Amino acid sequence: MKVSVFRIDDRLIHGQVITAWIAYAEANMIVVADDKAAGDEFTQSLLKMATPKSIQLKILKVEEAISYIKSSEEDGKVLLLVRGTEQALEFVKAGVYEQPINVGNMNMKKGKTKVLGNLWVFPEDVENIQKIYKEGASLEVRAVPTERSQDVLNLLKKNKLA
């Protein structure tokens, strides 16, 4: 099993993922790696409803998702979704990622700093992003595959956050 697109998106599965990223990833499976979603039946049912019937969906805790992807001998391509930089860093440290890691949405919340319209960061996100780069991975911001890619670390530097 190959991760063909690794995406950070605090909304997990939504319209852009369904209409653009599944096809771009040529994915036959979505793996949502999120401890909260894995433990919440209501969230799971919403994610299942949003996923096309032709796509297999696994909703796993981050640690379980890392083990699953590393040990799976299934054929096919996976669209891997995590909610934030902390989870992405765990995958990078485990050696499970595809370059570049896509950042789709990290939306506005109290205490976050705006980098772009769809990229808002807490100080701990900046730290995690820097660690991800130190591990040898890179991050790009693109809401949809046809959008121009922008390097996240460069954006943070331009905004004097890194």
Coordinates of C-alpha atoms in Angstrom, one line a residue, residues 30-151:
I30 CA -8.8 7.0 2.5
V31 CA -7.1 6.6 5.9
V32 CA -8.2 9.2 8.4
A33 CA -5.6 9.2 11.2
D34 CA -7.2 11.0 14.1
D35 CA -7.6 9.9 17.7
K36 CA -10.7 12.0 18.2
A37 CA -12.5 10.7 15.1
A38 CA -11.5 7.1 15.9
G39 CA -13.2 7.4 19.3
D40 CA -16.3 9.2 18.2
E41 CA -19.1 7.2 16.5
F42 CA -20.9 10.4 15.4
T43 CA -17.8 11.8 13.6
Q44 CA -17.2 8.4 12.1
S45 CA -20.7 8.3 10.7
L46 CA -20.3 11.7 9.1
L47 CA -17.0 10.8 7.5
K48 CA -18.5 7.6 6.2
M49 CA -21.5 9.5 4.7
A50 CA -19.1 11.9 3.0
T51 CA -16.9 9.2 1.4
P52 CA -17.9 7.8 -2.0
K53 CA -19.0 4.1 -2.0
S54 CA -16.2 3.2 -4.3
I55 CA -13.6 4.3 -1.8
Q56 CA -12.6 2.2 1.2
L57 CA -12.4 4.3 4.4
K58 CA -10.4 3.5 7.5
I59 CA -10.7 5.8 10.6
L60 CA -7.8 4.9 13.0
K61 CA -6.0 6.4 15.9
V62 CA -2.7 7.9 14.7
E63 CA -0.6 5.1 16.2
E64 CA -2.8 2.5 14.6
A65 CA -2.7 4.2 11.3
I66 CA 1.1 4.3 11.3
S67 CA 1.2 0.6 12.0
Y68 CA -1.5 -0.2 9.5
I69 CA 0.2 1.7 6.6
K70 CA 3.7 0.3 7.5
S71 CA 2.5 -3.3 7.7
S72 CA -0.1 -3.5 5.0
E73 CA 0.6 -5.6 2.0
E74 CA -2.5 -4.5 0.2
D75 CA -2.3 -3.1 -3.3
G76 CA -3.6 0.4 -4.0
K77 CA -3.0 4.0 -3.2
V78 CA -4.0 5.8 -0.1
L79 CA -5.1 9.4 0.6
L80 CA -3.8 9.9 4.2
L81 CA -5.6 12.6 6.2
V82 CA -4.6 14.1 9.5
R83 CA -6.1 17.0 11.4
G84 CA -2.9 18.9 12.3
T85 CA 0.8 19.3 12.4
E86 CA 1.2 17.3 15.6
Q87 CA -0.2 14.2 13.9
A88 CA 1.8 14.9 10.7
L89 CA 5.0 15.0 12.7
E90 CA 4.3 11.6 14.2
F91 CA 4.0 10.1 10.7
V92 CA 7.2 11.8 9.5
K93 CA 9.1 10.6 12.6
A94 CA 7.8 7.0 11.8
G95 CA 9.0 7.4 8.1
V96 CA 5.4 7.2 6.8
Y97 CA 4.8 10.2 4.4
E98 CA 4.7 11.3 0.8
Q99 CA 6.6 14.4 -0.4
P100 CA 5.5 17.1 -0.2
I101 CA 2.9 16.9 2.6
N102 CA -0.1 18.9 1.5
V103 CA -1.6 21.5 3.8
G104 CA -5.2 22.0 2.8
N105 CA -6.9 23.8 5.7
M106 CA -5.7 24.9 9.1
N107 CA -8.6 27.2 9.9
M108 CA -8.8 30.3 12.2
K109 CA -9.1 29.8 15.9
K110 CA -8.5 32.0 18.9
G111 CA -4.7 32.2 19.5
K112 CA -3.7 31.4 15.9
T113 CA -1.8 33.7 13.6
K114 CA -2.9 34.1 10.0
V115 CA -0.4 33.0 7.3
L116 CA -2.8 32.7 4.4
G117 CA -6.6 32.6 4.2
N118 CA -6.7 28.8 4.8
L119 CA -3.5 28.6 6.9
W120 CA -3.6 29.8 10.5
V121 CA -1.0 28.5 13.0
F122 CA -0.6 28.3 16.8
P123 CA 3.0 28.7 18.1
E124 CA 3.2 24.9 18.5
D125 CA 2.2 24.4 14.8
V126 CA 5.2 26.5 13.9
E127 CA 7.4 24.3 16.1
N128 CA 6.0 21.1 14.6
I129 CA 6.4 22.5 11.1
Q130 CA 10.1 23.3 11.8
K131 CA 10.6 19.7 13.2
I132 CA 8.9 18.2 10.1
Y133 CA 11.4 20.0 7.9
K134 CA 14.3 19.0 10.1
E135 CA 13.2 15.4 9.7
G136 CA 13.6 15.8 5.9
A137 CA 10.0 16.3 4.9
S138 CA 8.4 19.4 3.4
L139 CA 5.0 21.0 3.4
E140 CA 3.1 22.8 0.7
V141 CA -0.1 24.8 0.8
R142 CA -2.7 23.9 -1.8
A143 CA -6.5 23.8 -1.3
V144 CA -7.0 21.8 -4.6
P145 CA -4.5 20.1 -6.8
T146 CA -4.7 22.7 -9.6
E147 CA -3.7 25.5 -7.3
R148 CA -0.2 26.9 -7.2
S149 CA 1.9 25.2 -4.5
Q150 CA 3.5 27.4 -1.8
D151 CA 6.2 26.2 0.6

